[in-house]
């Protein structure tokens, strides 16, 4: 299928970021998933007939009637989304009842098992009108490892630790990292708990599973995870060398806050 220039750019961005996730080692087997709200850039696709029956979301998304999303497919590998995006992702449209969706392009590929979280989040983002279009979930090894330590799961303990590992994390992940206690992957409970955290954070840790990030673009969401992951690696490398890393001081962190208007 031929897509317009804006949508082609988004498909290319999804392919590129999927490649990054694989190269980072965050996307074993079919780990991770991506969705992109393309409603405002793909109105000509509204006329497409459904390729599938309406499928239940599991929650109601009243803000998304008729909205369209590019979504990676269930069981699909990020390493293949990178090279053949439209063989591993589909475009879906939310039905008028706001409880179901149908696949409209390009192939009849069923969306990710995390579709309840993705659509619940897009519904929430739509309500907030902040222009965020991209949602990505992935399994960054070091960050997930850190979520196995209960002491790190208290509110903002991990945020402060990761901020203090390198100035970039304080500057470019200014809201830090929200935490969702372990919840069954793909469940509505996970979706609802994630939305709660997105009120305060753009990146959320799913305990002992992975992270989910939202952004205006997919690259921005990816960059925040990458920055947090760098901090996690610095922390773990320091511990592996036998010491607790000193971390930036309170004063150095405050100075960054002022310098970057955070
Ligand atoms: O898409 O990562 O959380 C596979 C997953 C589920
Ligand atoms: Zn996952």
Short mmCIF file of N, CA and C in Angstrom, two decimals, residues 58-209:
data_model
loop_
_atom_site.label_atom_id
_atom_site.label_comp_id
_atom_site.label_asym_id
_atom_site.label_seq_id
_atom_site.Cartn_x
_atom_site.Cartn_y
_atom_site.Cartn_z
N UNK A 58 -11.54 -4.64 26.01
CA UNK A 58 -11.51 -5.00 27.44
C UNK A 58 -11.81 -3.80 28.31
N UNK A 59 -11.71 -2.61 27.72
CA UNK A 59 -12.09 -1.38 28.41
C UNK A 59 -12.79 -0.48 27.38
N UNK A 60 -13.44 0.55 27.88
CA UNK A 60 -14.10 1.51 26.97
C UNK A 60 -13.19 2.71 26.79
N UNK A 61 -13.07 3.16 25.54
CA UNK A 61 -12.18 4.30 25.26
C UNK A 61 -12.98 5.41 24.56
N UNK A 62 -13.80 6.14 25.35
CA UNK A 62 -14.74 7.10 24.75
C UNK A 62 -14.05 8.22 23.98
N UNK A 63 -12.80 8.52 24.31
CA UNK A 63 -12.10 9.60 23.61
C UNK A 63 -11.54 9.18 22.26
N UNK A 64 -11.68 7.91 21.92
CA UNK A 64 -10.98 7.41 20.72
C UNK A 64 -11.92 6.96 19.60
N UNK A 65 -13.19 7.36 19.63
CA UNK A 65 -14.11 6.91 18.58
C UNK A 65 -13.54 7.25 17.20
N UNK A 66 -13.37 6.22 16.35
CA UNK A 66 -12.88 6.44 14.98
C UNK A 66 -11.37 6.68 14.89
N UNK A 67 -10.69 6.70 16.03
CA UNK A 67 -9.23 6.94 15.99
C UNK A 67 -8.51 5.76 15.36
N UNK A 68 -7.37 6.05 14.76
CA UNK A 68 -6.59 4.99 14.09
C UNK A 68 -5.18 4.91 14.68
N UNK A 69 -4.69 3.69 14.76
CA UNK A 69 -3.37 3.44 15.37
C UNK A 69 -2.57 2.48 14.54
N UNK A 70 -1.29 2.76 14.46
CA UNK A 70 -0.34 1.77 13.96
C UNK A 70 0.12 0.99 15.19
N UNK A 71 -0.03 -0.34 15.17
CA UNK A 71 0.26 -1.15 16.36
C UNK A 71 1.07 -2.39 15.95
N UNK A 72 2.12 -2.67 16.68
CA UNK A 72 2.88 -3.89 16.38
C UNK A 72 2.03 -5.12 16.70
N UNK A 73 2.29 -6.21 15.98
CA UNK A 73 1.43 -7.38 16.07
C UNK A 73 1.77 -8.30 17.23
N UNK A 74 0.77 -9.06 17.68
CA UNK A 74 1.03 -10.01 18.75
C UNK A 74 1.95 -11.12 18.24
N UNK A 75 2.92 -11.47 19.06
CA UNK A 75 3.87 -12.52 18.69
C UNK A 75 4.93 -12.08 17.70
N UNK A 76 4.86 -10.83 17.24
CA UNK A 76 5.83 -10.37 16.22
C UNK A 76 7.13 -9.93 16.89
N UNK A 77 8.23 -10.15 16.20
CA UNK A 77 9.55 -9.80 16.74
C UNK A 77 9.97 -8.39 16.34
N UNK A 78 10.50 -7.64 17.31
CA UNK A 78 10.99 -6.29 17.02
C UNK A 78 12.05 -6.31 15.92
N UNK A 79 12.87 -7.35 15.91
CA UNK A 79 13.93 -7.38 14.90
C UNK A 79 13.36 -7.49 13.49
N UNK A 80 12.15 -8.01 13.37
CA UNK A 80 11.51 -8.07 12.05
C UNK A 80 10.64 -6.84 11.77
N UNK A 81 10.09 -6.23 12.84
CA UNK A 81 9.40 -4.95 12.63
C UNK A 81 10.40 -3.97 12.02
N UNK A 82 11.65 -4.08 12.45
CA UNK A 82 12.70 -3.16 11.98
C UNK A 82 12.88 -3.23 10.47
N UNK A 83 12.79 -4.42 9.91
CA UNK A 83 13.07 -4.56 8.48
C UNK A 83 11.81 -4.64 7.62
N UNK A 84 10.73 -5.19 8.18
CA UNK A 84 9.48 -5.37 7.42
C UNK A 84 8.31 -4.85 8.27
N UNK A 85 8.23 -3.53 8.48
CA UNK A 85 7.25 -3.03 9.45
C UNK A 85 5.81 -3.46 9.15
N UNK A 86 5.37 -3.38 7.90
CA UNK A 86 3.96 -3.65 7.63
C UNK A 86 3.65 -5.15 7.49
N UNK A 87 4.68 -6.00 7.65
CA UNK A 87 4.42 -7.44 7.78
C UNK A 87 4.32 -7.83 9.25
N UNK A 88 4.60 -6.87 10.14
CA UNK A 88 4.66 -7.17 11.58
C UNK A 88 3.87 -6.19 12.44
N UNK A 89 3.14 -5.30 11.78
CA UNK A 89 2.31 -4.32 12.49
C UNK A 89 1.06 -4.10 11.66
N UNK A 90 0.02 -3.56 12.28
CA UNK A 90 -1.23 -3.32 11.56
C UNK A 90 -1.76 -1.93 11.90
N UNK A 91 -2.68 -1.46 11.05
CA UNK A 91 -3.41 -0.23 11.37
C UNK A 91 -4.81 -0.64 11.82
N UNK A 92 -5.19 -0.15 12.99
CA UNK A 92 -6.52 -0.48 13.53
C UNK A 92 -7.34 0.80 13.67
N UNK A 93 -8.66 0.61 13.72
CA UNK A 93 -9.57 1.75 13.92
C UNK A 93 -10.52 1.40 15.06
N UNK A 94 -10.74 2.36 15.94
CA UNK A 94 -11.67 2.14 17.06
C UNK A 94 -13.11 2.25 16.55
N UNK A 95 -13.93 1.26 16.89
CA UNK A 95 -15.31 1.23 16.42
C UNK A 95 -16.15 2.29 17.14
N UNK A 96 -17.33 2.55 16.59
CA UNK A 96 -18.20 3.59 17.16
C UNK A 96 -18.62 3.30 18.60
N UNK A 97 -18.66 2.00 18.97
CA UNK A 97 -19.07 1.68 20.35
C UNK A 97 -17.95 1.95 21.36
N UNK A 98 -16.74 2.25 20.89
CA UNK A 98 -15.58 2.57 21.75
C UNK A 98 -15.18 1.41 22.67
N UNK A 99 -15.66 0.22 22.40
CA UNK A 99 -15.26 -0.95 23.18
C UNK A 99 -14.55 -1.97 22.28
N UNK A 100 -14.61 -1.76 20.99
CA UNK A 100 -14.01 -2.71 20.04
C UNK A 100 -13.15 -1.94 19.03
N UNK A 101 -12.30 -2.69 18.36
CA UNK A 101 -11.52 -2.12 17.26
C UNK A 101 -11.56 -3.10 16.10
N UNK A 102 -11.22 -2.60 14.92
CA UNK A 102 -11.09 -3.50 13.77
C UNK A 102 -9.80 -3.19 13.05
N UNK A 103 -9.25 -4.21 12.40
CA UNK A 103 -8.01 -4.03 11.64
C UNK A 103 -8.39 -3.53 10.26
N UNK A 104 -7.72 -2.44 9.81
CA UNK A 104 -8.09 -1.90 8.48
C UNK A 104 -6.95 -1.96 7.48
N UNK A 105 -5.71 -2.13 7.91
CA UNK A 105 -4.60 -2.18 6.95
C UNK A 105 -3.37 -2.76 7.67
N UNK A 106 -2.34 -3.12 7.05
CA UNK A 106 -2.32 -3.41 5.64
C UNK A 106 -2.64 -4.89 5.47
N UNK A 107 -2.18 -5.66 6.51
CA UNK A 107 -2.52 -7.08 6.55
C UNK A 107 -3.34 -7.34 7.81
N UNK A 108 -4.02 -8.46 7.81
CA UNK A 108 -4.87 -8.79 8.97
C UNK A 108 -3.98 -9.36 10.09
N UNK A 109 -3.23 -8.46 10.75
CA UNK A 109 -2.29 -8.85 11.81
C UNK A 109 -2.89 -8.43 13.15
N UNK A 110 -3.07 -9.39 14.04
CA UNK A 110 -3.68 -9.06 15.34
C UNK A 110 -2.73 -8.24 16.20
N UNK A 111 -3.21 -7.17 16.82
CA UNK A 111 -2.32 -6.31 17.61
C UNK A 111 -1.76 -6.99 18.85
N UNK A 112 -0.73 -6.38 19.39
CA UNK A 112 -0.06 -6.81 20.60
C UNK A 112 -1.01 -7.24 21.73
N UNK A 113 -0.56 -8.19 22.53
CA UNK A 113 -1.34 -8.62 23.71
C UNK A 113 -1.51 -7.48 24.72
N UNK A 114 -0.68 -6.46 24.62
CA UNK A 114 -0.79 -5.33 25.55
C UNK A 114 -1.73 -4.25 25.01
N UNK A 115 -2.60 -4.63 24.07
CA UNK A 115 -3.50 -3.62 23.47
C UNK A 115 -4.39 -2.92 24.52
N UNK A 116 -4.84 -3.60 25.61
CA UNK A 116 -5.64 -2.85 26.59
C UNK A 116 -4.84 -1.68 27.17
N UNK A 117 -3.59 -1.91 27.52
CA UNK A 117 -2.76 -0.82 28.06
C UNK A 117 -2.57 0.28 27.02
N UNK A 118 -2.21 -0.11 25.81
CA UNK A 118 -1.93 0.89 24.78
C UNK A 118 -3.15 1.78 24.53
N UNK A 119 -4.31 1.16 24.35
CA UNK A 119 -5.49 1.97 24.01
C UNK A 119 -6.00 2.77 25.21
N UNK A 120 -5.92 2.17 26.40
CA UNK A 120 -6.32 2.92 27.60
C UNK A 120 -5.42 4.15 27.73
N UNK A 121 -4.16 3.99 27.44
CA UNK A 121 -3.21 5.11 27.57
C UNK A 121 -3.49 6.16 26.49
N UNK A 122 -3.72 5.73 25.25
CA UNK A 122 -4.03 6.71 24.21
C UNK A 122 -5.31 7.48 24.56
N UNK A 123 -6.28 6.78 25.13
CA UNK A 123 -7.52 7.43 25.54
C UNK A 123 -7.22 8.50 26.59
N UNK A 124 -6.37 8.14 27.54
CA UNK A 124 -5.97 9.08 28.59
C UNK A 124 -5.20 10.27 27.99
N UNK A 125 -4.28 9.99 27.08
CA UNK A 125 -3.48 11.06 26.47
C UNK A 125 -4.37 12.00 25.66
N UNK A 126 -5.33 11.43 24.98
CA UNK A 126 -6.29 12.22 24.19
C UNK A 126 -7.05 13.17 25.11
N UNK A 127 -7.50 12.67 26.26
CA UNK A 127 -8.24 13.50 27.21
C UNK A 127 -7.37 14.64 27.73
N UNK A 128 -6.09 14.36 27.91
CA UNK A 128 -5.21 15.40 28.45
C UNK A 128 -4.81 16.42 27.39
N UNK A 129 -5.03 16.09 26.11
CA UNK A 129 -4.71 17.00 24.99
C UNK A 129 -3.29 17.53 25.04
N UNK A 130 -2.33 16.66 25.27
CA UNK A 130 -0.95 17.14 25.34
C UNK A 130 -0.18 16.79 24.06
N UNK A 131 -0.87 16.21 23.09
CA UNK A 131 -0.22 15.96 21.81
C UNK A 131 0.71 14.76 21.80
N UNK A 132 0.65 13.94 22.84
CA UNK A 132 1.47 12.73 22.84
C UNK A 132 0.82 11.69 21.92
N UNK A 133 1.63 11.12 21.02
CA UNK A 133 1.07 10.18 20.04
C UNK A 133 1.66 8.78 20.16
N UNK A 134 2.79 8.63 20.83
CA UNK A 134 3.50 7.35 20.79
C UNK A 134 3.53 6.67 22.15
N UNK A 135 3.38 5.35 22.14
CA UNK A 135 3.48 4.53 23.35
C UNK A 135 4.40 3.35 23.02
N UNK A 136 5.40 3.13 23.88
CA UNK A 136 6.31 1.99 23.66
C UNK A 136 6.49 1.23 24.97
N UNK A 137 6.46 -0.08 24.84
CA UNK A 137 6.77 -0.96 25.98
C UNK A 137 7.94 -1.84 25.58
N UNK A 138 8.93 -1.96 26.48
CA UNK A 138 10.09 -2.79 26.17
C UNK A 138 10.68 -3.36 27.46
N UNK A 139 11.70 -4.22 27.33
CA UNK A 139 12.24 -4.94 28.49
C UNK A 139 13.72 -4.58 28.70
N UNK A 140 14.03 -3.37 29.17
CA UNK A 140 15.44 -2.97 29.35
C UNK A 140 16.06 -3.72 30.54
N UNK A 141 17.07 -4.51 30.25
CA UNK A 141 17.56 -5.50 31.20
C UNK A 141 17.93 -4.90 32.56
N UNK A 142 18.75 -3.86 32.56
CA UNK A 142 19.25 -3.32 33.83
C UNK A 142 18.13 -2.69 34.65
N UNK A 143 17.24 -1.97 33.99
CA UNK A 143 16.13 -1.35 34.73
C UNK A 143 15.24 -2.43 35.34
N UNK A 144 14.96 -3.49 34.56
CA UNK A 144 14.12 -4.57 35.09
C UNK A 144 14.84 -5.22 36.27
N UNK A 145 16.16 -5.42 36.14
CA UNK A 145 16.92 -6.02 37.25
C UNK A 145 16.74 -5.18 38.52
N UNK A 146 16.78 -3.87 38.37
CA UNK A 146 16.65 -3.01 39.55
C UNK A 146 15.26 -3.12 40.18
N UNK A 147 14.26 -3.49 39.39
CA UNK A 147 12.91 -3.60 39.94
C UNK A 147 12.73 -4.86 40.79
N UNK A 148 13.77 -5.71 40.83
CA UNK A 148 13.71 -6.89 41.70
C UNK A 148 14.15 -6.59 43.13
N UNK A 149 14.55 -5.35 43.37
CA UNK A 149 14.93 -4.95 44.72
C UNK A 149 13.81 -4.11 45.33
N UNK A 150 13.14 -4.66 46.34
CA UNK A 150 11.95 -4.00 46.90
C UNK A 150 12.24 -2.57 47.36
N UNK A 151 13.46 -2.36 47.86
CA UNK A 151 13.80 -1.02 48.37
C UNK A 151 13.70 0.04 47.27
N UNK A 152 13.90 -0.38 46.03
CA UNK A 152 13.85 0.59 44.92
C UNK A 152 12.42 0.90 44.46
N UNK A 153 11.45 0.18 44.98
CA UNK A 153 10.09 0.31 44.43
C UNK A 153 9.25 1.34 45.16
N UNK A 154 9.79 1.87 46.26
CA UNK A 154 9.05 2.93 46.97
C UNK A 154 9.07 4.18 46.09
N UNK A 155 8.04 5.00 46.23
CA UNK A 155 7.89 6.16 45.34
C UNK A 155 9.17 7.00 45.25
N UNK A 156 9.63 7.19 44.04
CA UNK A 156 10.73 8.08 43.68
C UNK A 156 12.11 7.70 44.23
N UNK A 157 12.24 6.54 44.85
CA UNK A 157 13.57 6.09 45.29
C UNK A 157 14.45 5.83 44.06
N UNK A 158 13.91 5.09 43.11
CA UNK A 158 14.66 4.78 41.89
C UNK A 158 14.87 6.04 41.05
N UNK A 159 13.85 6.87 40.97
CA UNK A 159 13.98 8.13 40.22
C UNK A 159 15.19 8.92 40.72
N UNK A 160 15.26 9.11 42.04
CA UNK A 160 16.35 9.95 42.59
C UNK A 160 17.70 9.29 42.37
N UNK A 161 17.75 7.97 42.54
CA UNK A 161 19.01 7.24 42.32
C UNK A 161 19.45 7.38 40.86
N UNK A 162 18.54 7.17 39.93
CA UNK A 162 18.90 7.21 38.50
C UNK A 162 19.25 8.63 38.07
N UNK A 163 18.53 9.62 38.57
CA UNK A 163 18.86 11.02 38.28
C UNK A 163 20.30 11.33 38.69
N UNK A 164 20.72 10.76 39.82
CA UNK A 164 22.00 11.15 40.39
C UNK A 164 23.20 10.45 39.72
N UNK A 165 22.92 9.56 38.75
CA UNK A 165 24.03 8.81 38.13
C UNK A 165 24.72 9.58 37.02
N UNK A 166 24.00 10.50 36.35
CA UNK A 166 24.56 11.23 35.22
C UNK A 166 23.65 12.43 34.94
N UNK A 167 24.20 13.61 34.66
CA UNK A 167 23.35 14.80 34.54
C UNK A 167 22.24 14.66 33.49
N UNK A 168 22.50 13.98 32.39
CA UNK A 168 21.50 13.86 31.31
C UNK A 168 20.18 13.31 31.81
N UNK A 169 20.24 12.36 32.72
CA UNK A 169 19.00 11.73 33.16
C UNK A 169 18.13 12.73 33.91
N UNK A 170 18.75 13.56 34.73
CA UNK A 170 17.99 14.62 35.43
C UNK A 170 17.39 15.58 34.42
N UNK A 171 18.19 15.90 33.39
CA UNK A 171 17.78 16.92 32.41
C UNK A 171 16.73 16.41 31.44
N UNK A 172 16.90 15.19 30.96
CA UNK A 172 16.05 14.71 29.85
C UNK A 172 15.00 13.70 30.26
N UNK A 173 14.99 13.33 31.53
CA UNK A 173 13.89 12.51 32.03
C UNK A 173 13.38 13.19 33.30
N UNK A 174 12.92 14.45 33.15
CA UNK A 174 12.69 15.31 34.31
C UNK A 174 11.58 14.83 35.25
N UNK A 175 10.67 13.99 34.73
CA UNK A 175 9.60 13.51 35.63
C UNK A 175 10.00 12.24 36.35
N UNK A 176 11.08 11.60 35.92
CA UNK A 176 11.54 10.37 36.58
C UNK A 176 10.77 9.14 36.13
N UNK A 177 10.71 8.17 37.02
CA UNK A 177 10.20 6.84 36.66
C UNK A 177 9.10 6.43 37.63
N UNK A 178 7.88 6.26 37.12
CA UNK A 178 6.78 5.76 37.94
C UNK A 178 6.91 4.26 38.13
N UNK A 179 6.20 3.73 39.13
CA UNK A 179 6.30 2.29 39.41
C UNK A 179 4.91 1.68 39.46
N UNK A 180 4.74 0.58 38.73
CA UNK A 180 3.51 -0.21 38.84
C UNK A 180 3.90 -1.57 39.44
N UNK A 181 3.33 -1.93 40.60
CA UNK A 181 3.65 -3.23 41.20
C UNK A 181 3.31 -4.36 40.22
N UNK A 182 3.96 -5.50 40.38
CA UNK A 182 3.80 -6.58 39.41
C UNK A 182 2.32 -6.88 39.15
N UNK A 183 1.95 -6.93 37.90
CA UNK A 183 0.56 -7.18 37.46
C UNK A 183 0.64 -8.05 36.21
N UNK A 184 -0.35 -8.90 36.02
CA UNK A 184 -0.36 -9.82 34.88
C UNK A 184 -0.19 -9.06 33.55
N UNK A 185 0.80 -9.45 32.73
CA UNK A 185 0.97 -8.80 31.41
C UNK A 185 -0.32 -8.89 30.59
N UNK A 186 -0.63 -7.83 29.87
CA UNK A 186 -1.78 -7.84 28.98
C UNK A 186 -3.12 -7.61 29.67
N UNK A 187 -3.11 -7.40 31.00
CA UNK A 187 -4.38 -7.30 31.71
C UNK A 187 -4.90 -5.86 31.76
N UNK A 188 -6.22 -5.77 31.96
CA UNK A 188 -6.84 -4.45 32.13
C UNK A 188 -6.33 -3.79 33.40
N UNK A 189 -6.07 -4.61 34.45
CA UNK A 189 -5.54 -4.06 35.72
C UNK A 189 -4.21 -3.34 35.46
N UNK A 190 -3.38 -3.95 34.62
CA UNK A 190 -2.08 -3.34 34.30
C UNK A 190 -2.31 -2.01 33.57
N UNK A 191 -3.26 -2.00 32.66
CA UNK A 191 -3.58 -0.77 31.92
C UNK A 191 -4.00 0.34 32.88
N UNK A 192 -4.89 0.01 33.81
CA UNK A 192 -5.43 1.05 34.71
C UNK A 192 -4.37 1.55 35.68
N UNK A 193 -3.54 0.62 36.18
CA UNK A 193 -2.47 1.03 37.10
C UNK A 193 -1.45 1.91 36.37
N UNK A 194 -1.23 1.64 35.10
CA UNK A 194 -0.27 2.43 34.32
C UNK A 194 -0.79 3.85 34.12
N UNK A 195 -2.06 3.97 33.80
CA UNK A 195 -2.65 5.32 33.62
C UNK A 195 -2.51 6.14 34.89
N UNK A 196 -2.72 5.51 36.03
CA UNK A 196 -2.57 6.22 37.31
C UNK A 196 -1.18 6.84 37.39
N UNK A 197 -0.15 6.07 37.02
CA UNK A 197 1.23 6.56 37.10
C UNK A 197 1.52 7.63 36.04
N UNK A 198 0.86 7.53 34.89
CA UNK A 198 1.12 8.50 33.81
C UNK A 198 0.62 9.90 34.15
N UNK A 199 -0.16 10.00 35.24
CA UNK A 199 -0.55 11.35 35.68
C UNK A 199 0.68 12.14 36.12
N UNK A 200 1.69 11.43 36.62
CA UNK A 200 2.89 12.11 37.13
C UNK A 200 4.16 11.83 36.34
N UNK A 201 4.17 10.76 35.55
CA UNK A 201 5.41 10.33 34.88
C UNK A 201 5.17 10.05 33.40
N UNK A 202 6.23 10.20 32.59
CA UNK A 202 6.16 9.81 31.18
C UNK A 202 6.75 8.42 30.95
N UNK A 203 7.48 7.91 31.94
CA UNK A 203 8.03 6.55 31.85
C UNK A 203 7.62 5.80 33.11
N UNK A 204 7.14 4.58 32.91
CA UNK A 204 6.63 3.79 34.03
C UNK A 204 7.29 2.42 34.02
N UNK A 205 7.74 2.01 35.19
CA UNK A 205 8.31 0.65 35.34
C UNK A 205 7.19 -0.32 35.66
N UNK A 206 7.11 -1.40 34.92
CA UNK A 206 6.24 -2.51 35.29
C UNK A 206 7.14 -3.50 36.04
N UNK A 207 6.94 -3.57 37.37
CA UNK A 207 7.83 -4.37 38.23
C UNK A 207 8.08 -5.76 37.65
N UNK A 208 9.37 -6.14 37.62
CA UNK A 208 9.82 -7.47 37.18
C UNK A 208 9.37 -7.82 35.77
N UNK A 209 9.13 -6.80 34.94
CA UNK A 209 8.66 -7.06 33.57
C UNK A 209 9.33 -6.13 32.56
#
